[in-house]
PDB file of C-alpha atoms in Angstrom:
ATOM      1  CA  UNK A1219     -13.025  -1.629 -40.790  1.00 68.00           C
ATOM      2  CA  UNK A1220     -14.237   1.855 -40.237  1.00 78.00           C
ATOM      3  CA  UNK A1221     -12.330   5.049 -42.065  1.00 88.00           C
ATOM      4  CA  UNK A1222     -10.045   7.043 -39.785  1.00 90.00           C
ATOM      5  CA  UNK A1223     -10.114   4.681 -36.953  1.00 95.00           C
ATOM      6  CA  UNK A1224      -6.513   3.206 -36.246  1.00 95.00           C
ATOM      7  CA  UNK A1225      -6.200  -0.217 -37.072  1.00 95.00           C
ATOM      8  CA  UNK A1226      -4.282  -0.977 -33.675  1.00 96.00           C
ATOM      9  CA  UNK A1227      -8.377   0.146 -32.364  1.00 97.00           C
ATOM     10  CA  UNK A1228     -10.336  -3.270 -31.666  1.00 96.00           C
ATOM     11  CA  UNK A1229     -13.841  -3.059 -31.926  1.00 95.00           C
ATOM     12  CA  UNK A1230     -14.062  -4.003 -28.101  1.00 97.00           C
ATOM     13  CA  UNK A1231     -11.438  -1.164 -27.711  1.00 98.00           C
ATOM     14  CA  UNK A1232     -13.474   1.357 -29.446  1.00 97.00           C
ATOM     15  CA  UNK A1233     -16.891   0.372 -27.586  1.00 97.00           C
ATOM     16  CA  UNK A1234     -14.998   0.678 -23.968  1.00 98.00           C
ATOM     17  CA  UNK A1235     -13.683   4.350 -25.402  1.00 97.00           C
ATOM     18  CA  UNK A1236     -16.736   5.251 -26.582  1.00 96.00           C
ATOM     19  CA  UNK A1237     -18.509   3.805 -22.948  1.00 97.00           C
ATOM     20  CA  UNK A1238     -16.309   6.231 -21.015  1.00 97.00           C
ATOM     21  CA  UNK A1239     -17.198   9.144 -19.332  1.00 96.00           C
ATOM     22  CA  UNK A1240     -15.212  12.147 -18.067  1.00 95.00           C
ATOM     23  CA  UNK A1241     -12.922  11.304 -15.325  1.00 97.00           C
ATOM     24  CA  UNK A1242     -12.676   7.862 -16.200  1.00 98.00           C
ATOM     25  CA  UNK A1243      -9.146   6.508 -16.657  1.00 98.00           C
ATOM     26  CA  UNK A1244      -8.036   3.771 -18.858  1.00 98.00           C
ATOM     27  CA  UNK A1245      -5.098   1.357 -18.219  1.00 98.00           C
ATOM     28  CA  UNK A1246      -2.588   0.578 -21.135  1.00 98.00           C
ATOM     29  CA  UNK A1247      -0.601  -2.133 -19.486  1.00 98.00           C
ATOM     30  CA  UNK A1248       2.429  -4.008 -20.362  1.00 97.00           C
ATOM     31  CA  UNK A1249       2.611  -7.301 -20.946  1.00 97.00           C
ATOM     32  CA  UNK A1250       3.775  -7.947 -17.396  1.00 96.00           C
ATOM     33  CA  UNK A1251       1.092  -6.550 -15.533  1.00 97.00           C
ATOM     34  CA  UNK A1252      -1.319  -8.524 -13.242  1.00 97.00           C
ATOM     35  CA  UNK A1253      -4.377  -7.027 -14.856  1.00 97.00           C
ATOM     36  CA  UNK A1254      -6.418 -10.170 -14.333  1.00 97.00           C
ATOM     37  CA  UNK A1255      -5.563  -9.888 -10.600  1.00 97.00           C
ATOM     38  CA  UNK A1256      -6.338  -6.670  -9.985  1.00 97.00           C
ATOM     39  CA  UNK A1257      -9.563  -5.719 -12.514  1.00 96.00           C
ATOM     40  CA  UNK A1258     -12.799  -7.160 -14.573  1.00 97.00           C
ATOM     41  CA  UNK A1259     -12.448  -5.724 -17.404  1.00 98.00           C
ATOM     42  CA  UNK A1260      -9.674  -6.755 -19.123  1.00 98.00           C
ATOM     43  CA  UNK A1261      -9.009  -6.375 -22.905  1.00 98.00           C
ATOM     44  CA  UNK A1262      -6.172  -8.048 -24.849  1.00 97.00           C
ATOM     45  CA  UNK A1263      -4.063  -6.247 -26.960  1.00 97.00           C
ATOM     46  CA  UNK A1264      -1.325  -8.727 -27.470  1.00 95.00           C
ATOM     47  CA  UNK A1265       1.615  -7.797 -30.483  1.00 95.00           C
ATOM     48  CA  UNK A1266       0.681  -4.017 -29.944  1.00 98.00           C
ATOM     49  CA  UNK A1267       2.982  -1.706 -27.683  1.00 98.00           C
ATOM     50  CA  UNK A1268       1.716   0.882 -25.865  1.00 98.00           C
ATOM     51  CA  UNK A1269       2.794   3.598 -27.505  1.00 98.00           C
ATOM     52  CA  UNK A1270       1.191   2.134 -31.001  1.00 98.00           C
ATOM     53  CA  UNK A1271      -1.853   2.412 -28.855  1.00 98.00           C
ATOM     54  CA  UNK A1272      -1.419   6.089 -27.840  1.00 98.00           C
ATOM     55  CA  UNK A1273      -0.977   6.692 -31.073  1.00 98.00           C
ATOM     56  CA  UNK A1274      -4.547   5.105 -32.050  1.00 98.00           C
ATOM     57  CA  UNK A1275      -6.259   6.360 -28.927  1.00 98.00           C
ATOM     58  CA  UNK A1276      -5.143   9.734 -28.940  1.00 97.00           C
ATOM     59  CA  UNK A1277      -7.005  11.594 -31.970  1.00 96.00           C
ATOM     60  CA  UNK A1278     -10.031   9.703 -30.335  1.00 95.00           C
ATOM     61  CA  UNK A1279      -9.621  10.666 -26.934  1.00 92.00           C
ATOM     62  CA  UNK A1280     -10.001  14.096 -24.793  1.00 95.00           C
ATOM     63  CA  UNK A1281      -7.186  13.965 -22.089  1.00 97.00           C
ATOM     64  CA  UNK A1282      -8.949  15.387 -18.852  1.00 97.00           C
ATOM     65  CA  UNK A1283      -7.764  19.129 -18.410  1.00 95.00           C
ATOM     66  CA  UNK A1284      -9.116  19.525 -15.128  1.00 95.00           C
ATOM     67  CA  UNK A1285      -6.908  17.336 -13.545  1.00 97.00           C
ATOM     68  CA  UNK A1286      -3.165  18.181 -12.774  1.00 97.00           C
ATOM     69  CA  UNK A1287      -1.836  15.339 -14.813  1.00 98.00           C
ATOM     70  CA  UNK A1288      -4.390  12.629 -17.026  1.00 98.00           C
ATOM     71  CA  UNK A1289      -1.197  10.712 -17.644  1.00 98.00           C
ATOM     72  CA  UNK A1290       0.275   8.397 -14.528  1.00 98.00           C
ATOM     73  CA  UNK A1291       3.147   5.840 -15.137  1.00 98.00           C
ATOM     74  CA  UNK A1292       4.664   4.025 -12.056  1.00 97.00           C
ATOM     75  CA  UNK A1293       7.884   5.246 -10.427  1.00 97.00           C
ATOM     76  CA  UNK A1294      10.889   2.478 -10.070  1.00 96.00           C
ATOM     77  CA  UNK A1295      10.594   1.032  -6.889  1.00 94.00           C
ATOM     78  CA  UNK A1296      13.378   1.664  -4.913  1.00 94.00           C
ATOM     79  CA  UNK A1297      16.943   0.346  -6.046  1.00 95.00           C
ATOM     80  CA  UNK A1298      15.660   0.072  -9.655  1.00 94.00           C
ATOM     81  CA  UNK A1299      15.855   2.557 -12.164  1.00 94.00           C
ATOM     82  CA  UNK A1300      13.557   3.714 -15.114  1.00 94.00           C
ATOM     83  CA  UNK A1301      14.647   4.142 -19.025  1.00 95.00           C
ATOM     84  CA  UNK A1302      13.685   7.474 -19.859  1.00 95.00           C
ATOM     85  CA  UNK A1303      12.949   5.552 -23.663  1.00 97.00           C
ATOM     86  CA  UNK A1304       9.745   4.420 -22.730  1.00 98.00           C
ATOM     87  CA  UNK A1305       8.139   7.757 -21.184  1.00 97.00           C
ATOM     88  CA  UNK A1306       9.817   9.531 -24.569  1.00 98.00           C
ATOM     89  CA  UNK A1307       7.995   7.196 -26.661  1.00 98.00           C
ATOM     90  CA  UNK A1308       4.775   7.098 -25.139  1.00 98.00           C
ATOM     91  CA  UNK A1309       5.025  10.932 -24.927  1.00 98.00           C
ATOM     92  CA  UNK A1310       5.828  11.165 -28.419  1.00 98.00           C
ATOM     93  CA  UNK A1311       3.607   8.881 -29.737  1.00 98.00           C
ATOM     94  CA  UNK A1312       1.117  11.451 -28.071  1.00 98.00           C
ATOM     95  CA  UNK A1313       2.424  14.751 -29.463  1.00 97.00           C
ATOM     96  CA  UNK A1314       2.691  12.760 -32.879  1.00 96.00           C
ATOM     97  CA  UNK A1315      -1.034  12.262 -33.108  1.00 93.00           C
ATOM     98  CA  UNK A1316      -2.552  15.534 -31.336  1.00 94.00           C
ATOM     99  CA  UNK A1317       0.264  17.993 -31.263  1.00 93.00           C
ATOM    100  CA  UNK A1318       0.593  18.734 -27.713  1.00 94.00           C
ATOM    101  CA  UNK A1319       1.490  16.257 -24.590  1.00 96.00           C
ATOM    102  CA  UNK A1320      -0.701  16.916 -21.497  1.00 96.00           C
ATOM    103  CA  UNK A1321       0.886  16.573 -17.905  1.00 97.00           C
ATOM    104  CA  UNK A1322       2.292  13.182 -16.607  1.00 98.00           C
ATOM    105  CA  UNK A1323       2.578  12.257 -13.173  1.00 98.00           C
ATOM    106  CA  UNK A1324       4.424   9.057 -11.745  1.00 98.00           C
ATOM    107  CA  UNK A1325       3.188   7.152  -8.526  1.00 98.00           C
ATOM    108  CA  UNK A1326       4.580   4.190  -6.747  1.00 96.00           C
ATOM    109  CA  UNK A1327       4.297   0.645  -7.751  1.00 96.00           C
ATOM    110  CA  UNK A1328       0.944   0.347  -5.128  1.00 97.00           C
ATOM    111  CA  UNK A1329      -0.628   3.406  -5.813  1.00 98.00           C
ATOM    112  CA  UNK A1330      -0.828   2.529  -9.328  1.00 98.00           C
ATOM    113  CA  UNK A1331      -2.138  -0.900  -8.965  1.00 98.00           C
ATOM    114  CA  UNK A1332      -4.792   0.990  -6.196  1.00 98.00           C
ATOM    115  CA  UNK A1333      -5.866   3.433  -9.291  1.00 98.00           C
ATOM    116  CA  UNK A1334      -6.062   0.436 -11.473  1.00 98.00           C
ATOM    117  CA  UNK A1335      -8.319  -1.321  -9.746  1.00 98.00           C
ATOM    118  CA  UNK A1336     -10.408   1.772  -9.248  1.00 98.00           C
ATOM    119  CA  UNK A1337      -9.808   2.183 -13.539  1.00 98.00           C
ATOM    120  CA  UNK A1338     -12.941   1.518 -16.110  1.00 98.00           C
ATOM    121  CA  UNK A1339     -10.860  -0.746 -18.112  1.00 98.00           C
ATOM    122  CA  UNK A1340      -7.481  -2.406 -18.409  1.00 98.00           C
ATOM    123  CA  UNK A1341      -5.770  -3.154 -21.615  1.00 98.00           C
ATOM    124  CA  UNK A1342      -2.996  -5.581 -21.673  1.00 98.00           C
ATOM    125  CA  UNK A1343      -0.456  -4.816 -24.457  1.00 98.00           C
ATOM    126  CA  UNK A1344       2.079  -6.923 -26.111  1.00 97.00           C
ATOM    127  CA  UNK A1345       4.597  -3.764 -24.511  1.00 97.00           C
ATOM    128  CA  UNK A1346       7.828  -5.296 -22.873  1.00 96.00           C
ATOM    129  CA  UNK A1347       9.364  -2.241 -21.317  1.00 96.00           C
ATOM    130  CA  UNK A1348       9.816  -2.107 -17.858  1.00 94.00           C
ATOM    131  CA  UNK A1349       7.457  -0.013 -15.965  1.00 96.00           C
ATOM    132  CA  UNK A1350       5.802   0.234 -19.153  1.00 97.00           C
ATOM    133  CA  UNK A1351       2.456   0.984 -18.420  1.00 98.00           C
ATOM    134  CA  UNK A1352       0.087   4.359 -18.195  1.00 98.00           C
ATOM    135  CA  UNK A1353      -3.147   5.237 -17.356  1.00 98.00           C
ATOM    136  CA  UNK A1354      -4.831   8.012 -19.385  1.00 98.00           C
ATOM    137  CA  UNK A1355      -7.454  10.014 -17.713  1.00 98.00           C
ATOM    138  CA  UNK A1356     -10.589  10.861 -19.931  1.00 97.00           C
ATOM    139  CA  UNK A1357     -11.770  14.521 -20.434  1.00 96.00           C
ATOM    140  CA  UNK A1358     -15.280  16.310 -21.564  1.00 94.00           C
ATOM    141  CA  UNK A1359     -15.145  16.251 -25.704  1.00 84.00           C
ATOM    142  CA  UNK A1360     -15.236  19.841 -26.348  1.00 82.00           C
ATOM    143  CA  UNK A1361     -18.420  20.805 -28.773  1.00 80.00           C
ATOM    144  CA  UNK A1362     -17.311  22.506 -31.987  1.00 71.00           C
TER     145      UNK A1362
END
């Protein structure tokens, strides 16, 4: 166990955040997504939700500021509807960590799998929500 690092943070979790490069985006996925299906790389993070994993990620992580929005959930596909719960708590669990929330986007249910194809990883959570997953967009690490 290494000091300061999350416990939620798998070693295999830490090497693909530490392997990423600016632009790259990251899929947190709930436990209902076809990750397998649709990408390569594929790490398990059953038992954890998502936004346990923000939580972890986010000290660790430089959200992309050149982009609109780093953060893109999935909009309900048509005749369903969304609980506003889950994008509160993933938001949250954000702000909780680094203080500030950067933009989100939502795209439909295709456009989403499309960009998670095109993601460096995929991380499949033990998250049960419905539309329950994000992709976080990584940023340059400002030098202090």
């Amino acid at each position: 166990m290494l000091k300061g690092i999350h416990p939620a943070i798998s070693p295999n979790l830490l090497k693909i955040l530490a392997e990423m490069g600016h632009g790259d985006e990251l899929v947190l996925s709930d436990a209902h997504f076809p990750a397998h299906q649709l990408h390569q790389k594929v790490l398990r993070a059953d038992g954890l939700g998502v936004d346990t994993l923000l939580t972890a990620i986010s000290p660790l992580f430089e959200f992309d500021a050149y982009v609109d929005a780093p953060l893109i959930m999935m909009q309900a596909v048509e005749g369903d509807s969304l609980d506003p719960n889950v994008e509160a708590r993933y938001l949250q669990a954000i702000k909780s960590s680094v203080g500030s929330v950067p933009n989100l986007t939502r795209i439909d249910r295709f456009a989403f799998y499309d960009r998670a194809k095109q993601a460096y990883a995929v991380v499949v959570t033990g998250e049960t929500a419905k539309y329950g997953n994000i992709i976080i967009k990584k940023g340059v690490t400002p030098v202090s």
